[in-house]
Amino acid sequence: MDVSIKKIADHLEKEVSIKGWVDNFRSSGKIAFIILRDGTGFIQNVLVKNEMSEEEFNSIKDLTYEDVIDIKGIVKENKRAPGGYEILVKQFKIIYHYDKEEYPIQKKDHGVDFLLNHRHLWLRSKKEFATIMIRDEIIKAIRDYMYENDYILLDSPILTPTAPEGTGSLFETDYFDTKAYLSQSGQLYQEAGIFAFRKTYCFGPTFRAEKSKTKKHLTEFWMIEPEIAFCDLNELMEIEEDFVIYIITRIIERQKNNLEILGRNIEDLKKITSPFYRISYTDAVKMVNDGGLKMEWGEDFGADEEAIVSNHFDKPVFIHRFPKKIKPFYMEDDPEDPKVVLGVDLIAPQGYGEIVGGSQRVHDLDKLLKNLKAAGLPEENYKWYIDLRKWGSVPHSGFGLGLERTVAWITGISHVRTAIPFPRMINRIYP
Amino acid sequence: MDVSIKKIADHLEKEVSIKGWVDNFRSSGKIAFIILRDGTGFIQNVLVKNEMSEEEFNSIKDLTYEDVIDIKGIVKENKRAPGGYEILVKQFKIIYHYDKEEYPIQKKDHGVDFLLNHRHLWLRSKKEFATIMIRDEIIKAIRDYMYENDYILLDSPILTPTAPEGTGSLFETDYFDTKAYLSQSGQLYQEAGIFAFRKTYCFGPTFRAEKSKTKKHLTEFWMIEPEIAFCDLNELMEIEEDFVIYIITRIIERQKNNLEILGRNIEDLKKITSPFYRISYTDAVKMVNDGGLKMEWGEDFGADEEAIVSNHFDKPVFIHRFPKKIKPFYMEDDPEDPKVVLGVDLIAPQGYGEIVGGSQRVHDLDKLLKNLKAAGLPEENYKWYIDLRKWGSVPHSGFGLGLERTVAWITGISHVRTAIPFPRMINRIYP
């Protein structure tokens, strides 16, 4: 019976069959080691000349990377083998072999651009495999959290008729006899949803045609955006915290092996417990200035400023109540200080920066109209959004969590480009 | 304590508080009925003049659709009330009221175009609510099935550098100094994924700039595309069947109320059991001709032809082994008949048409190159895809299930436009 490497421990000392791809191999005259990959994991196979047919043992000399093999053997415990188990091979067959060209990704250092050009093959490598496995689990944790907590998935459209916050960073396409823009956020549509479903979310690809070339920017990335009726800023922070802890807990529980492959310090992740720290923008500005970086009240944080703040803490920190003038029109004013709005960013520790941005939304019709005017945004572009403040308007809040930044943080990788299967950046749209 | 309408049965004969929106109301002098919506469901509230303060009872006269109210009362069983429960109100408060304009959606027939123009409000209506709730559950069932069966989510990119099957129905955008096209299918990327993860899927928005104006076409729709290594056509049909039955079973179990709101005959859904019917394209053509519609072997099915075939069956039917000349280059030849390929469509009963398309893929390098050439597709556009047939190539198969068609079928609605929160069609990109 074919078994999967993921469940190999269930078959200790038993004979199993596995089909998969050759990730690596080495051989002396009498013993050979093959690292086999079956799509669920990696395992070491030991081939001893005297333990199998000579013909089969000798066929190893033809082996090359990515050959497909079918092996039969006994599962053994081996503390020194990666993963703790290995297979003592009894039968061995090459079922697919290609040697007209050398496999592009050799066991040596390649430049990252070369690897990204071969992303369709690079995904087979151990660390890329581990990263995508953790991404898959993070996404499932997100969907489970939403489902268990009664959020209804309300997919926001990607093709949108107007450019909510200006066209500067939007991808545009002809849409029959008009124009369409690829969505940069599904938030406004979620705000329509909460009056029907109370708690909604969207979770889809999001597009920003920004010329940013940083380790935190993709032109196409995934974002989850929950929105909650009858929810204020304080409750929002509680929800964000609960949500992030749920994700982290799941990953620690179910992705230990893959975290280890990536060399992620699990102890650092275990520190991500309730409560997160909460400081006001005003206090954060003071912290930045005290940390030696000059910054005026009213300026926005950059990566360096965020780093100074987050370095004070070993777990995520909320920065709340930003100056109204640097935040979008839909954020609610702080009733205690009209210079600031009830917005909040969540900054991950260890320099991973902002992973969540959220706010309480303006729910009063007149205030919304005033804010649109002040921002120079034409009312006719927000016709249906304004309707939401006429019928059944209630206080509500929501946030957006950037998936790839979260994956990068949890896996400990240095750049969001490998936190997604096929990254899109200013200079990359292949493969 | 605030409770949710979804869980009202847990509070029978107890006092509860509910906040929500007024969906409908009527009043005589002494008794009033309010249908309240809280985002989890709808419930009837009974207000009896003598059972509450006169001031509160009289405030009902100001009530209008979509007002937000806060009520306190006792949960009662009432077989004649929608949902089987109602609340005998003790306290009643209007917490948001707007009457400067009439709520656009009145309790009368509106044209569908009017309703779609007010989709942001129409979602609050009972049937739209029920449809989206079922959509949410279908999506969760899909994600759970994939997770439980070891499929790894490998999001295919939306922005792609080339047009795999011609640019005719593609949305195009400037991408910095080059062009990009919105993906019509994530399949080819999944074929890269299976060599790393064995079983993968993508599930995202998909775009077709088709000028089709039928009840089955959207320009932006969601599609799930699983791909499986070491899988042939027969196994693929088994997987598709298992998958569809899993979804249907979940919906029957957990969405009975919403199916009833939509008037869906649950008995029809209960018939969707294993095995589905399987007929060859050749037999299906005969069936169409016998059914009175003229059709030559080698032509493709349209909606009318599909309807004739599906009307023979009370559950889904697989049509397999299509003429090679009407199917894409990546489909594997039938070894027993080179005129046909190992492709398969799954046709839903009751006229809902094709909901799944799938095939075994060509895995031989030379055959792939030959097919590309025959289809007039330049090799340089498929550089990375061709690589997959060089290293580690194995037989594999996959399929794509159209989400909105599946939602329309399961909910029994007549048009895919309300199977998605914010539909995009040739003449619609608002709201």
mmCIF file of N, CA and C in Angstrom, chain A residues 219-271:
data_model
loop_
_atom_site.group_PDB
_atom_site.id
_atom_site.type_symbol
_atom_site.label_atom_id
_atom_site.label_comp_id
_atom_site.label_asym_id
_atom_site.label_seq_id
_atom_site.Cartn_x
_atom_site.Cartn_y
_atom_site.Cartn_z
ATOM 1 N N THR A 219 2.881 43.580 -5.848
ATOM 2 C CA THR A 219 1.827 44.285 -6.586
ATOM 3 C C THR A 219 0.513 43.505 -6.507
ATOM 4 N N GLU A 220 0.618 42.199 -6.279
ATOM 5 C CA GLU A 220 -0.561 41.354 -6.096
ATOM 6 C C GLU A 220 -0.375 40.579 -4.809
ATOM 7 N N PHE A 221 -1.256 40.801 -3.849
ATOM 8 C CA PHE A 221 -1.125 40.111 -2.569
ATOM 9 C C PHE A 221 -2.521 39.794 -2.063
ATOM 10 N N TRP A 222 -2.594 38.942 -1.041
ATOM 11 C CA TRP A 222 -3.897 38.548 -0.500
ATOM 12 C C TRP A 222 -4.136 39.269 0.822
ATOM 13 N N MET A 223 -5.386 39.683 0.999
ATOM 14 C CA MET A 223 -5.709 40.410 2.214
ATOM 15 C C MET A 223 -7.053 39.911 2.721
ATOM 16 N N ILE A 224 -7.119 39.721 4.039
ATOM 17 C CA ILE A 224 -8.416 39.411 4.644
ATOM 18 C C ILE A 224 -8.949 40.661 5.324
ATOM 19 N N GLU A 225 -10.210 40.966 5.013
ATOM 20 C CA GLU A 225 -10.800 42.192 5.548
ATOM 21 C C GLU A 225 -12.151 41.907 6.217
ATOM 22 N N PRO A 226 -12.140 41.705 7.532
ATOM 23 C CA PRO A 226 -13.388 41.540 8.277
ATOM 24 C C PRO A 226 -13.996 42.916 8.619
ATOM 25 N N GLU A 227 -15.299 42.919 8.745
ATOM 26 C CA GLU A 227 -16.024 44.141 9.132
ATOM 27 C C GLU A 227 -17.127 43.730 10.097
ATOM 28 N N ILE A 228 -17.320 44.524 11.138
ATOM 29 C CA ILE A 228 -18.204 44.104 12.229
ATOM 30 C C ILE A 228 -19.159 45.232 12.622
ATOM 31 N N ALA A 229 -20.454 44.937 12.584
ATOM 32 C CA ALA A 229 -21.450 45.925 13.022
ATOM 33 C C ALA A 229 -21.455 46.021 14.539
ATOM 34 N N PHE A 230 -21.880 47.154 15.057
ATOM 35 C CA PHE A 230 -21.967 47.374 16.513
ATOM 36 C C PHE A 230 -20.616 47.110 17.185
ATOM 37 N N CYS A 231 -19.556 47.611 16.601
ATOM 38 C CA CYS A 231 -18.216 47.336 17.140
ATOM 39 C C CYS A 231 -17.427 48.640 17.173
ATOM 40 N N ASP A 232 -16.802 48.946 18.313
ATOM 41 C CA ASP A 232 -16.001 50.170 18.404
ATOM 42 C C ASP A 232 -14.501 49.827 18.400
ATOM 43 N N LEU A 233 -13.684 50.854 18.510
ATOM 44 C CA LEU A 233 -12.241 50.645 18.367
ATOM 45 C C LEU A 233 -11.683 49.661 19.394
ATOM 46 N N ASN A 234 -12.153 49.762 20.625
ATOM 47 C CA ASN A 234 -11.619 48.873 21.653
ATOM 48 C C ASN A 234 -11.964 47.411 21.386
ATOM 49 N N GLU A 235 -13.222 47.179 21.003
ATOM 50 C CA GLU A 235 -13.609 45.804 20.670
ATOM 51 C C GLU A 235 -12.830 45.321 19.461
ATOM 52 N N LEU A 236 -12.581 46.231 18.526
ATOM 53 C CA LEU A 236 -11.836 45.850 17.323
ATOM 54 C C LEU A 236 -10.444 45.335 17.685
ATOM 55 N N MET A 237 -9.787 46.049 18.578
ATOM 56 C CA MET A 237 -8.443 45.613 18.984
ATOM 57 C C MET A 237 -8.497 44.247 19.660
ATOM 58 N N GLU A 238 -9.543 44.033 20.455
ATOM 59 C CA GLU A 238 -9.688 42.718 21.094
ATOM 60 C C GLU A 238 -9.861 41.605 20.055
ATOM 61 N N ILE A 239 -10.667 41.901 19.037
ATOM 62 C CA ILE A 239 -10.910 40.903 17.987
ATOM 63 C C ILE A 239 -9.619 40.622 17.209
ATOM 64 N N GLU A 240 -8.911 41.674 16.851
ATOM 65 C CA GLU A 240 -7.656 41.494 16.102
ATOM 66 C C GLU A 240 -6.679 40.626 16.892
ATOM 67 N N GLU A 241 -6.586 40.912 18.177
ATOM 68 C CA GLU A 241 -5.665 40.171 19.036
ATOM 69 C C GLU A 241 -6.053 38.689 19.105
ATOM 70 N N ASP A 242 -7.333 38.457 19.328
ATOM 71 C CA ASP A 242 -7.846 37.088 19.419
ATOM 72 C C ASP A 242 -7.572 36.327 18.110
ATOM 73 N N PHE A 243 -7.781 37.007 17.017
ATOM 74 C CA PHE A 243 -7.606 36.438 15.679
ATOM 75 C C PHE A 243 -6.134 36.075 15.421
ATOM 76 N N VAL A 244 -5.245 36.991 15.714
ATOM 77 C CA VAL A 244 -3.819 36.743 15.466
ATOM 78 C C VAL A 244 -3.311 35.609 16.363
ATOM 79 N N ILE A 245 -3.765 35.599 17.613
ATOM 80 C CA ILE A 245 -3.338 34.532 18.532
ATOM 81 C C ILE A 245 -3.863 33.170 18.058
ATOM 82 N N TYR A 246 -5.077 33.157 17.534
ATOM 83 C CA TYR A 246 -5.651 31.916 16.995
ATOM 84 C C TYR A 246 -4.767 31.363 15.876
ATOM 85 N N ILE A 247 -4.352 32.236 14.990
ATOM 86 C CA ILE A 247 -3.516 31.806 13.855
ATOM 87 C C ILE A 247 -2.188 31.248 14.357
ATOM 88 N N ILE A 248 -1.537 32.019 15.226
ATOM 89 C CA ILE A 248 -0.219 31.626 15.735
ATOM 90 C C ILE A 248 -0.300 30.277 16.474
ATOM 91 N N THR A 249 -1.335 30.131 17.289
ATOM 92 C CA THR A 249 -1.500 28.900 18.057
ATOM 93 C C THR A 249 -1.633 27.698 17.128
ATOM 94 N N ARG A 250 -2.444 27.867 16.093
ATOM 95 C CA ARG A 250 -2.636 26.784 15.121
ATOM 96 C C ARG A 250 -1.312 26.397 14.453
ATOM 97 N N ILE A 251 -0.523 27.397 14.085
ATOM 98 C CA ILE A 251 0.725 27.107 13.374
ATOM 99 C C ILE A 251 1.708 26.387 14.301
ATOM 100 N N ILE A 252 1.779 26.843 15.529
ATOM 101 C CA ILE A 252 2.672 26.159 16.477
ATOM 102 C C ILE A 252 2.244 24.703 16.649
ATOM 103 N N GLU A 253 0.928 24.489 16.734
ATOM 104 C CA GLU A 253 0.396 23.137 16.952
ATOM 105 C C GLU A 253 0.623 22.199 15.775
ATOM 106 N N ARG A 254 0.402 22.723 14.552
ATOM 107 C CA ARG A 254 0.316 21.823 13.410
ATOM 108 C C ARG A 254 1.449 21.944 12.398
ATOM 109 N N GLN A 255 2.328 22.930 12.569
ATOM 110 C CA GLN A 255 3.356 23.145 11.551
ATOM 111 C C GLN A 255 4.757 23.166 12.150
ATOM 112 N N LYS A 256 4.926 22.435 13.228
ATOM 113 C CA LYS A 256 6.215 22.434 13.912
ATOM 114 C C LYS A 256 7.345 22.003 12.971
ATOM 115 N N ASN A 257 7.115 20.921 12.231
ATOM 116 C CA ASN A 257 8.143 20.421 11.316
ATOM 117 C C ASN A 257 8.564 21.470 10.305
ATOM 118 N N ASN A 258 7.586 22.120 9.721
ATOM 119 C CA ASN A 258 7.923 23.098 8.689
ATOM 120 C C ASN A 258 8.564 24.356 9.270
ATOM 121 N N LEU A 259 8.163 24.727 10.478
ATOM 122 C CA LEU A 259 8.837 25.842 11.149
ATOM 123 C C LEU A 259 10.304 25.490 11.392
ATOM 124 N N GLU A 260 10.545 24.231 11.759
ATOM 125 C CA GLU A 260 11.928 23.784 12.009
ATOM 126 C C GLU A 260 12.758 23.792 10.727
ATOM 127 N N ILE A 261 12.145 23.330 9.629
ATOM 128 C CA ILE A 261 12.852 23.367 8.335
ATOM 129 C C ILE A 261 13.310 24.787 8.026
ATOM 130 N N LEU A 262 12.479 25.760 8.404
ATOM 131 C CA LEU A 262 12.801 27.161 8.123
ATOM 132 C C LEU A 262 13.678 27.792 9.199
ATOM 133 N N GLY A 263 13.994 27.026 10.229
ATOM 134 C CA GLY A 263 14.836 27.563 11.296
ATOM 135 C C GLY A 263 14.134 28.625 12.127
ATOM 136 N N ARG A 264 12.808 28.599 12.136
ATOM 137 C CA ARG A 264 12.056 29.591 12.903
ATOM 138 C C ARG A 264 12.112 29.239 14.371
ATOM 139 N N ASN A 265 12.429 30.224 15.203
ATOM 140 C CA ASN A 265 12.466 30.002 16.635
ATOM 141 C C ASN A 265 11.038 29.956 17.181
ATOM 142 N N ILE A 266 10.622 28.736 17.539
ATOM 143 C CA ILE A 266 9.232 28.560 17.968
ATOM 144 C C ILE A 266 8.977 29.250 19.308
ATOM 145 N N GLU A 267 10.025 29.373 20.114
ATOM 146 C CA GLU A 267 9.855 30.060 21.409
ATOM 147 C C GLU A 267 9.418 31.501 21.210
ATOM 148 N N ASP A 268 9.944 32.147 20.176
ATOM 149 C CA ASP A 268 9.522 33.531 19.891
ATOM 150 C C ASP A 268 8.035 33.589 19.570
ATOM 151 N N LEU A 269 7.550 32.572 18.841
ATOM 152 C CA LEU A 269 6.124 32.557 18.488
ATOM 153 C C LEU A 269 5.261 32.277 19.711
ATOM 154 N N LYS A 270 5.789 31.453 20.612
ATOM 155 C CA LYS A 270 5.008 31.126 21.809
ATOM 156 C C LYS A 270 4.794 32.335 22.711
ATOM 157 N N LYS A 271 5.617 33.360 22.523
ATOM 158 C CA LYS A 271 5.441 34.583 23.332
ATOM 159 C C LYS A 271 4.245 35.417 22.879
#
